[in-house]
Amino acid sequence: MTFDPVSTAALGLGLDAGGTQTRWALARADGSVVAEGQAAGFSGLQLTDATGREDIAQALRAVAGAAAGHGRIVAACAGVTGFDGDDSALLVAVMAQAFALEARRVRLFNDVELACRAAFAPGQGYLVYAGTGSIAAFVDEQQQLHRAGGRGGLIDDGGSGYWIAREALRRIWRAEDESPGLWRDSVLAKAVFDAVGGSDWAHTRGHVYGASRGQIGELALAVAAVAESDHAAKSIL
């Protein structure tokens, strides 16, 4: 994406919005990074309701506040998880308002397409990405995106943070159903229960069914932390 370097303080804003966090960076026309940081994650799927749209706007306002003082933002380019081009005008409007930009100064991609374009020239390489979700992508020489996976945790997203957390919880609670109290002998179960705040079903239920995809995906960190000392955790990874 290009922008007019109308002054030495004119900056472009790049956003990588995922379910767990939003990473941002400010850069000059020559590509040198001036500032970077993190904010709350969001997804294009949240555009479907007022609460979700406000959550997106709040995350973007946080970025705008953190970026203030480094220079004037004259353009923004974002890669957003869960965004497939639907409601693009709506998301453009939310971003334009947050950063005081004209709509034509905002460009949107799915997060994996933006990552693929950043890593390879069109037609030159495949990107395999695993975060909260997982997907593989290829942008051909005609600028068309081809993808595999990325269908969401309810279907698969194998190898993603969400999938790792789901597999761990499934194993833990299946074992509890078969042998109540077995979690006390499981390093994996202890680590996951510490992360959700307790060992009873109420804590797991409250954490999982009251959390976002990103928050559930963060449980993968607990699984990874014990992988060298727990066979079940290692086999999941």
PDB file of C-alpha atoms in Angstrom:
ATOM      1  CA  MET A   1       0.000   0.000   0.000  1.00  0.00           C
ATOM      2  CA  THR A   2       1.264   3.486  -0.777  1.00  0.00           C
ATOM      3  CA  PHE A   3       0.548   6.853   0.772  1.00  0.00           C
ATOM      4  CA  ASP A   4       1.605  10.411   0.106  1.00  0.00           C
ATOM      5  CA  PRO A   5       4.547  11.472   2.304  1.00  0.00           C
ATOM      6  CA  VAL A   6       3.081  14.964   2.751  1.00  0.00           C
ATOM      7  CA  SER A   7       5.402  15.587   5.694  1.00  0.00           C
ATOM      8  CA  THR A   8       8.219  13.872   7.557  1.00  0.00           C
ATOM      9  CA  ALA A   9       5.654  12.964  10.240  1.00  0.00           C
ATOM     10  CA  ALA A  10       3.226  11.296   7.795  1.00  0.00           C
ATOM     11  CA  LEU A  11       2.949   7.641   8.759  1.00  0.00           C
ATOM     12  CA  GLY A  12       1.247   4.478   7.576  1.00  0.00           C
ATOM     13  CA  LEU A  13      -0.446   2.209  10.105  1.00  0.00           C
ATOM     14  CA  GLY A  14      -0.325  -1.567   9.788  1.00  0.00           C
ATOM     15  CA  LEU A  15      -2.652  -3.802  11.809  1.00  0.00           C
ATOM     16  CA  ASP A  16      -2.637  -7.568  12.347  1.00  0.00           C
ATOM     17  CA  ALA A  17      -5.898  -8.362  14.140  1.00  0.00           C
ATOM     18  CA  GLY A  18      -6.318 -11.866  15.555  1.00  0.00           C
ATOM     19  CA  GLY A  19      -8.626 -13.492  18.029  1.00  0.00           C
ATOM     20  CA  THR A  20      -6.056 -13.231  20.827  1.00  0.00           C
ATOM     21  CA  GLN A  21      -4.510  -9.815  20.182  1.00  0.00           C
ATOM     22  CA  THR A  22      -4.099  -7.012  17.679  1.00  0.00           C
ATOM     23  CA  ARG A  23      -0.547  -6.055  16.769  1.00  0.00           C
ATOM     24  CA  TRP A  24       0.128  -2.680  15.183  1.00  0.00           C
ATOM     25  CA  ALA A  25       3.049  -0.755  13.738  1.00  0.00           C
ATOM     26  CA  LEU A  26       3.615   2.759  12.411  1.00  0.00           C
ATOM     27  CA  ALA A  27       6.016   3.159   9.505  1.00  0.00           C
ATOM     28  CA  ARG A  28       7.475   5.885   7.319  1.00  0.00           C
ATOM     29  CA  ALA A  29       7.239   5.829   3.530  1.00  0.00           C
ATOM     30  CA  ASP A  30      10.595   4.023   3.341  1.00  0.00           C
ATOM     31  CA  GLY A  31       9.243   1.194   5.516  1.00  0.00           C
ATOM     32  CA  SER A  32      11.168   2.045   8.663  1.00  0.00           C
ATOM     33  CA  VAL A  33       9.115   1.368  11.789  1.00  0.00           C
ATOM     34  CA  VAL A  34       8.538   4.292  14.133  1.00  0.00           C
ATOM     35  CA  ALA A  35       6.437   2.593  16.818  1.00  0.00           C
ATOM     36  CA  GLU A  36       4.630  -0.673  17.480  1.00  0.00           C
ATOM     37  CA  GLY A  37       2.458  -2.264  20.125  1.00  0.00           C
ATOM     38  CA  GLN A  38      -0.483  -4.492  21.001  1.00  0.00           C
ATOM     39  CA  ALA A  39      -4.176  -4.089  21.768  1.00  0.00           C
ATOM     40  CA  ALA A  40      -7.151  -6.363  22.365  1.00  0.00           C
ATOM     41  CA  GLY A  41      -7.886  -8.874  19.617  1.00  0.00           C
ATOM     42  CA  PHE A  42     -10.936  -8.828  17.386  1.00  0.00           C
ATOM     43  CA  SER A  43     -12.442 -10.705  14.464  1.00  0.00           C
ATOM     44  CA  GLY A  44     -14.402  -9.844  11.359  1.00  0.00           C
ATOM     45  CA  LEU A  45     -17.086 -12.166  12.699  1.00  0.00           C
ATOM     46  CA  GLN A  46     -17.862  -9.543  15.345  1.00  0.00           C
ATOM     47  CA  LEU A  47     -19.230  -7.191  12.705  1.00  0.00           C
ATOM     48  CA  THR A  48     -22.559  -9.019  12.772  1.00  0.00           C
ATOM     49  CA  ASP A  49     -23.843  -7.437  15.989  1.00  0.00           C
ATOM     50  CA  ALA A  50     -23.681  -4.099  17.794  1.00  0.00           C
ATOM     51  CA  THR A  51     -21.723  -5.440  20.768  1.00  0.00           C
ATOM     52  CA  GLY A  52     -19.084  -6.935  18.507  1.00  0.00           C
ATOM     53  CA  ARG A  53     -18.754  -3.750  16.481  1.00  0.00           C
ATOM     54  CA  GLU A  54     -18.264  -1.746  19.665  1.00  0.00           C
ATOM     55  CA  ASP A  55     -15.564  -4.183  20.802  1.00  0.00           C
ATOM     56  CA  ILE A  56     -13.783  -3.645  17.477  1.00  0.00           C
ATOM     57  CA  ALA A  57     -14.116   0.118  17.757  1.00  0.00           C
ATOM     58  CA  GLN A  58     -12.777   0.032  21.313  1.00  0.00           C
ATOM     59  CA  ALA A  59      -9.704  -1.979  20.262  1.00  0.00           C
ATOM     60  CA  LEU A  60      -9.054   0.454  17.405  1.00  0.00           C
ATOM     61  CA  ARG A  61      -9.445   3.462  19.681  1.00  0.00           C
ATOM     62  CA  ALA A  62      -6.845   1.916  21.981  1.00  0.00           C
ATOM     63  CA  VAL A  63      -4.449   1.631  19.040  1.00  0.00           C
ATOM     64  CA  ALA A  64      -5.166   5.229  18.031  1.00  0.00           C
ATOM     65  CA  GLY A  65      -4.436   6.409  21.559  1.00  0.00           C
ATOM     66  CA  ALA A  66      -1.185   4.482  21.783  1.00  0.00           C
ATOM     67  CA  ALA A  67      -0.086   5.683  18.347  1.00  0.00           C
ATOM     68  CA  ALA A  68      -0.844   9.336  19.074  1.00  0.00           C
ATOM     69  CA  GLY A  69       2.207  11.530  19.356  1.00  0.00           C
ATOM     70  CA  HIS A  70       4.380   9.596  16.924  1.00  0.00           C
ATOM     71  CA  GLY A  71       3.159  11.413  13.827  1.00  0.00           C
ATOM     72  CA  ARG A  72       0.143  11.843  11.589  1.00  0.00           C
ATOM     73  CA  ILE A  73      -1.484   8.639  10.331  1.00  0.00           C
ATOM     74  CA  VAL A  74      -2.322   9.135   6.654  1.00  0.00           C
ATOM     75  CA  ALA A  75      -3.235   5.564   5.675  1.00  0.00           C
ATOM     76  CA  ALA A  76      -4.047   2.236   7.298  1.00  0.00           C
ATOM     77  CA  CYS A  77      -3.763  -1.348   6.089  1.00  0.00           C
ATOM     78  CA  ALA A  78      -5.195  -4.188   8.170  1.00  0.00           C
ATOM     79  CA  GLY A  79      -5.222  -7.958   8.106  1.00  0.00           C
ATOM     80  CA  VAL A  80      -8.218  -9.166  10.115  1.00  0.00           C
ATOM     81  CA  THR A  81      -8.986 -12.736  11.141  1.00  0.00           C
ATOM     82  CA  GLY A  82     -12.492 -13.878  10.251  1.00  0.00           C
ATOM     83  CA  PHE A  83     -12.786 -11.235   7.529  1.00  0.00           C
ATOM     84  CA  ASP A  84     -13.661 -12.485   4.038  1.00  0.00           C
ATOM     85  CA  GLY A  85     -14.700  -9.274   2.317  1.00  0.00           C
ATOM     86  CA  ASP A  86     -18.287  -9.240   3.548  1.00  0.00           C
ATOM     87  CA  ASP A  87     -19.253  -6.051   5.376  1.00  0.00           C
ATOM     88  CA  SER A  88     -16.006  -4.480   4.157  1.00  0.00           C
ATOM     89  CA  ALA A  89     -17.617  -1.035   3.935  1.00  0.00           C
ATOM     90  CA  LEU A  90     -18.700  -1.339   7.554  1.00  0.00           C
ATOM     91  CA  LEU A  91     -15.253  -2.271   8.828  1.00  0.00           C
ATOM     92  CA  VAL A  92     -13.644   0.415   6.672  1.00  0.00           C
ATOM     93  CA  ALA A  93     -15.993   2.964   8.231  1.00  0.00           C
ATOM     94  CA  VAL A  94     -15.124   1.847  11.767  1.00  0.00           C
ATOM     95  CA  MET A  95     -11.404   2.066  11.029  1.00  0.00           C
ATOM     96  CA  ALA A  96     -11.686   5.389   9.227  1.00  0.00           C
ATOM     97  CA  GLN A  97     -13.488   6.896  12.198  1.00  0.00           C
ATOM     98  CA  ALA A  98     -11.008   5.513  14.733  1.00  0.00           C
ATOM     99  CA  PHE A  99      -7.993   6.949  12.903  1.00  0.00           C
ATOM    100  CA  ALA A 100      -9.626  10.081  11.418  1.00  0.00           C
ATOM    101  CA  LEU A 101      -9.019   8.897   7.858  1.00  0.00           C
ATOM    102  CA  GLU A 102     -10.946   9.056   4.602  1.00  0.00           C
ATOM    103  CA  ALA A 103     -12.374   5.656   3.657  1.00  0.00           C
ATOM    104  CA  ARG A 104     -10.124   5.533   0.562  1.00  0.00           C
ATOM    105  CA  ARG A 105      -7.126   5.601   2.893  1.00  0.00           C
ATOM    106  CA  VAL A 106      -8.083   2.261   4.486  1.00  0.00           C
ATOM    107  CA  ARG A 107      -7.281  -1.109   2.929  1.00  0.00           C
ATOM    108  CA  LEU A 108      -8.420  -4.476   4.285  1.00  0.00           C
ATOM    109  CA  PHE A 109      -7.390  -8.091   3.858  1.00  0.00           C
ATOM    110  CA  ASN A 110      -7.994 -11.331   5.666  1.00  0.00           C
ATOM    111  CA  ASP A 111      -5.086 -11.644   8.100  1.00  0.00           C
ATOM    112  CA  VAL A 112      -3.581 -14.659   6.358  1.00  0.00           C
ATOM    113  CA  GLU A 113      -3.730 -13.008   2.919  1.00  0.00           C
ATOM    114  CA  LEU A 114      -1.910  -9.969   4.242  1.00  0.00           C
ATOM    115  CA  ALA A 115       0.707 -12.206   5.860  1.00  0.00           C
ATOM    116  CA  CYS A 116       1.129 -14.139   2.614  1.00  0.00           C
ATOM    117  CA  ARG A 117       1.557 -10.931   0.615  1.00  0.00           C
ATOM    118  CA  ALA A 118       4.086  -9.664   3.155  1.00  0.00           C
ATOM    119  CA  ALA A 119       6.137 -12.874   2.944  1.00  0.00           C
ATOM    120  CA  PHE A 120       6.014 -13.603  -0.797  1.00  0.00           C
ATOM    121  CA  ALA A 121       5.496 -11.946  -4.143  1.00  0.00           C
ATOM    122  CA  PRO A 122       2.335 -13.262  -5.866  1.00  0.00           C
ATOM    123  CA  GLY A 123       2.886 -16.776  -7.172  1.00  0.00           C
ATOM    124  CA  GLN A 124       6.120 -17.282  -5.205  1.00  0.00           C
ATOM    125  CA  GLY A 125       5.258 -19.103  -1.987  1.00  0.00           C
ATOM    126  CA  TYR A 126       2.824 -20.803   0.366  1.00  0.00           C
ATOM    127  CA  LEU A 127       2.099 -19.595   3.881  1.00  0.00           C
ATOM    128  CA  VAL A 128       1.042 -21.924   6.709  1.00  0.00           C
ATOM    129  CA  TYR A 129      -0.210 -20.003   9.730  1.00  0.00           C
ATOM    130  CA  ALA A 130      -1.271 -21.207  13.169  1.00  0.00           C
ATOM    131  CA  GLY A 131      -2.462 -18.848  15.900  1.00  0.00           C
ATOM    132  CA  THR A 132      -5.877 -18.937  17.544  1.00  0.00           C
ATOM    133  CA  GLY A 133      -6.954 -20.657  14.304  1.00  0.00           C
ATOM    134  CA  SER A 134      -4.953 -22.277  11.487  1.00  0.00           C
ATOM    135  CA  ILE A 135      -4.880 -21.918   7.705  1.00  0.00           C
ATOM    136  CA  ALA A 136      -2.660 -22.294   4.634  1.00  0.00           C
ATOM    137  CA  ALA A 137      -2.702 -19.727   1.821  1.00  0.00           C
ATOM    138  CA  PHE A 138      -1.288 -18.932  -1.598  1.00  0.00           C
ATOM    139  CA  VAL A 139      -1.701 -15.748  -3.669  1.00  0.00           C
ATOM    140  CA  ASP A 140      -1.255 -16.541  -7.357  1.00  0.00           C
ATOM    141  CA  GLU A 141       0.202 -14.343 -10.084  1.00  0.00           C
ATOM    142  CA  GLN A 142      -3.296 -13.057 -10.882  1.00  0.00           C
ATOM    143  CA  GLN A 143      -3.589 -11.752  -7.285  1.00  0.00           C
ATOM    144  CA  GLN A 144      -6.184 -14.391  -6.378  1.00  0.00           C
ATOM    145  CA  LEU A 145      -6.125 -15.967  -2.906  1.00  0.00           C
ATOM    146  CA  HIS A 146      -6.258 -19.766  -2.570  1.00  0.00           C
ATOM    147  CA  ARG A 147      -6.696 -21.278   0.885  1.00  0.00           C
ATOM    148  CA  ALA A 148      -6.904 -24.547   2.818  1.00  0.00           C
ATOM    149  CA  GLY A 149      -8.295 -24.777   6.317  1.00  0.00           C
ATOM    150  CA  GLY A 150      -9.261 -21.752   8.344  1.00  0.00           C
ATOM    151  CA  ARG A 151     -12.795 -23.071   8.796  1.00  0.00           C
ATOM    152  CA  GLY A 152     -13.015 -22.326  12.503  1.00  0.00           C
ATOM    153  CA  GLY A 153     -12.494 -24.358  15.650  1.00  0.00           C
ATOM    154  CA  LEU A 154     -15.895 -26.017  15.517  1.00  0.00           C
ATOM    155  CA  ILE A 155     -14.933 -27.741  12.272  1.00  0.00           C
ATOM    156  CA  ASP A 156     -11.183 -28.214  12.589  1.00  0.00           C
ATOM    157  CA  ASP A 157      -8.399 -25.570  12.554  1.00  0.00           C
ATOM    158  CA  GLY A 158      -6.018 -28.398  13.431  1.00  0.00           C
ATOM    159  CA  GLY A 159      -2.833 -27.373  15.224  1.00  0.00           C
ATOM    160  CA  SER A 160      -4.200 -23.981  16.262  1.00  0.00           C
ATOM    161  CA  GLY A 161      -4.274 -22.623  19.800  1.00  0.00           C
ATOM    162  CA  TYR A 162      -8.019 -23.195  19.990  1.00  0.00           C
ATOM    163  CA  TRP A 163      -7.632 -26.783  18.740  1.00  0.00           C
ATOM    164  CA  ILE A 164      -4.827 -27.548  21.222  1.00  0.00           C
ATOM    165  CA  ALA A 165      -6.948 -26.215  24.101  1.00  0.00           C
ATOM    166  CA  ARG A 166     -10.009 -28.132  22.931  1.00  0.00           C
ATOM    167  CA  GLU A 167      -8.082 -31.409  22.624  1.00  0.00           C
ATOM    168  CA  ALA A 168      -6.573 -30.986  26.086  1.00  0.00           C
ATOM    169  CA  LEU A 169      -9.944 -30.259  27.703  1.00  0.00           C
ATOM    170  CA  ARG A 170     -11.530 -33.172  25.878  1.00  0.00           C
ATOM    171  CA  ARG A 171      -8.876 -35.599  27.148  1.00  0.00           C
ATOM    172  CA  ILE A 172      -8.977 -34.245  30.692  1.00  0.00           C
ATOM    173  CA  TRP A 173     -12.739 -34.449  31.065  1.00  0.00           C
ATOM    174  CA  ARG A 174     -13.040 -37.797  29.275  1.00  0.00           C
ATOM    175  CA  ALA A 175     -10.550 -39.190  31.791  1.00  0.00           C
ATOM    176  CA  GLU A 176     -12.543 -37.618  34.652  1.00  0.00           C
ATOM    177  CA  ASP A 177     -15.746 -39.198  33.395  1.00  0.00           C
ATOM    178  CA  GLU A 178     -14.051 -42.610  33.365  1.00  0.00           C
ATOM    179  CA  SER A 179     -12.106 -42.210  36.632  1.00  0.00           C
ATOM    180  CA  PRO A 180     -13.259 -39.294  38.806  1.00  0.00           C
ATOM    181  CA  GLY A 181     -10.361 -37.582  40.567  1.00  0.00           C
ATOM    182  CA  LEU A 182      -7.760 -38.810  38.074  1.00  0.00           C
ATOM    183  CA  TRP A 183      -6.793 -35.190  37.348  1.00  0.00           C
ATOM    184  CA  ARG A 184      -4.738 -35.149  40.575  1.00  0.00           C
ATOM    185  CA  ASP A 185      -2.244 -37.487  38.893  1.00  0.00           C
ATOM    186  CA  SER A 186      -2.132 -35.537  35.625  1.00  0.00           C
ATOM    187  CA  VAL A 187       0.412 -32.762  35.093  1.00  0.00           C
ATOM    188  CA  LEU A 188      -1.608 -31.589  32.090  1.00  0.00           C
ATOM    189  CA  ALA A 189      -4.891 -31.430  33.998  1.00  0.00           C
ATOM    190  CA  LYS A 190      -3.301 -29.515  36.866  1.00  0.00           C
ATOM    191  CA  ALA A 191      -1.816 -26.964  34.473  1.00  0.00           C
ATOM    192  CA  VAL A 192      -5.078 -26.435  32.598  1.00  0.00           C
ATOM    193  CA  PHE A 193      -7.146 -26.274  35.786  1.00  0.00           C
ATOM    194  CA  ASP A 194      -4.749 -23.668  37.173  1.00  0.00           C
ATOM    195  CA  ALA A 195      -5.336 -21.639  34.022  1.00  0.00           C
ATOM    196  CA  VAL A 196      -9.138 -21.813  34.246  1.00  0.00           C
ATOM    197  CA  GLY A 197      -9.160 -21.126  37.985  1.00  0.00           C
ATOM    198  CA  GLY A 198     -10.315 -24.423  39.476  1.00  0.00           C
ATOM    199  CA  SER A 199     -10.655 -28.180  39.072  1.00  0.00           C
ATOM    200  CA  ASP A 200     -14.432 -28.558  39.081  1.00  0.00           C
ATOM    201  CA  TRP A 201     -16.623 -28.551  35.982  1.00  0.00           C
ATOM    202  CA  ALA A 202     -18.128 -25.161  36.872  1.00  0.00           C
ATOM    203  CA  HIS A 203     -14.736 -23.457  36.411  1.00  0.00           C
ATOM    204  CA  THR A 204     -14.093 -25.115  33.045  1.00  0.00           C
ATOM    205  CA  ARG A 205     -17.636 -24.430  31.847  1.00  0.00           C
ATOM    206  CA  GLY A 206     -17.481 -20.798  32.921  1.00  0.00           C
ATOM    207  CA  HIS A 207     -14.096 -20.250  31.297  1.00  0.00           C
ATOM    208  CA  VAL A 208     -14.853 -21.974  27.995  1.00  0.00           C
ATOM    209  CA  TYR A 209     -18.450 -21.000  27.349  1.00  0.00           C
ATOM    210  CA  GLY A 210     -18.018 -17.448  28.586  1.00  0.00           C
ATOM    211  CA  ALA A 211     -14.780 -16.739  26.734  1.00  0.00           C
ATOM    212  CA  SER A 212     -13.786 -15.617  23.249  1.00  0.00           C
ATOM    213  CA  ARG A 213     -11.958 -17.899  20.807  1.00  0.00           C
ATOM    214  CA  GLY A 214      -8.757 -16.098  21.646  1.00  0.00           C
ATOM    215  CA  GLN A 215      -9.152 -16.562  25.382  1.00  0.00           C
ATOM    216  CA  ILE A 216      -9.798 -20.270  24.895  1.00  0.00           C
ATOM    217  CA  GLY A 217      -6.790 -20.473  22.574  1.00  0.00           C
ATOM    218  CA  GLU A 218      -4.562 -19.057  25.320  1.00  0.00           C
ATOM    219  CA  LEU A 219      -5.010 -22.345  27.207  1.00  0.00           C
ATOM    220  CA  ALA A 220      -2.631 -23.809  24.632  1.00  0.00           C
ATOM    221  CA  LEU A 221       0.150 -22.031  26.524  1.00  0.00           C
ATOM    222  CA  ALA A 222      -0.611 -24.154  29.589  1.00  0.00           C
ATOM    223  CA  VAL A 223      -0.449 -27.302  27.439  1.00  0.00           C
ATOM    224  CA  ALA A 224       2.882 -26.263  25.903  1.00  0.00           C
ATOM    225  CA  ALA A 225       4.361 -25.436  29.304  1.00  0.00           C
ATOM    226  CA  VAL A 226       4.077 -29.050  30.486  1.00  0.00           C
ATOM    227  CA  ALA A 227       4.737 -30.859  27.195  1.00  0.00           C
ATOM    228  CA  GLU A 228       8.170 -32.094  28.298  1.00  0.00           C
ATOM    229  CA  SER A 229       6.810 -33.617  31.498  1.00  0.00           C
ATOM    230  CA  ASP A 230       3.393 -34.899  30.400  1.00  0.00           C
ATOM    231  CA  HIS A 231       2.885 -37.497  27.666  1.00  0.00           C
ATOM    232  CA  ALA A 232      -0.680 -36.403  26.850  1.00  0.00           C
ATOM    233  CA  ALA A 233       0.365 -32.756  26.413  1.00  0.00           C
ATOM    234  CA  LYS A 234       3.294 -33.749  24.219  1.00  0.00           C
ATOM    235  CA  SER A 235       1.145 -36.027  22.057  1.00  0.00           C
ATOM    236  CA  ILE A 236      -1.345 -33.198  21.445  1.00  0.00           C
ATOM    237  CA  LEU A 237       1.428 -30.875  20.290  1.00  0.00           C
TER     238      LEU A 237
END
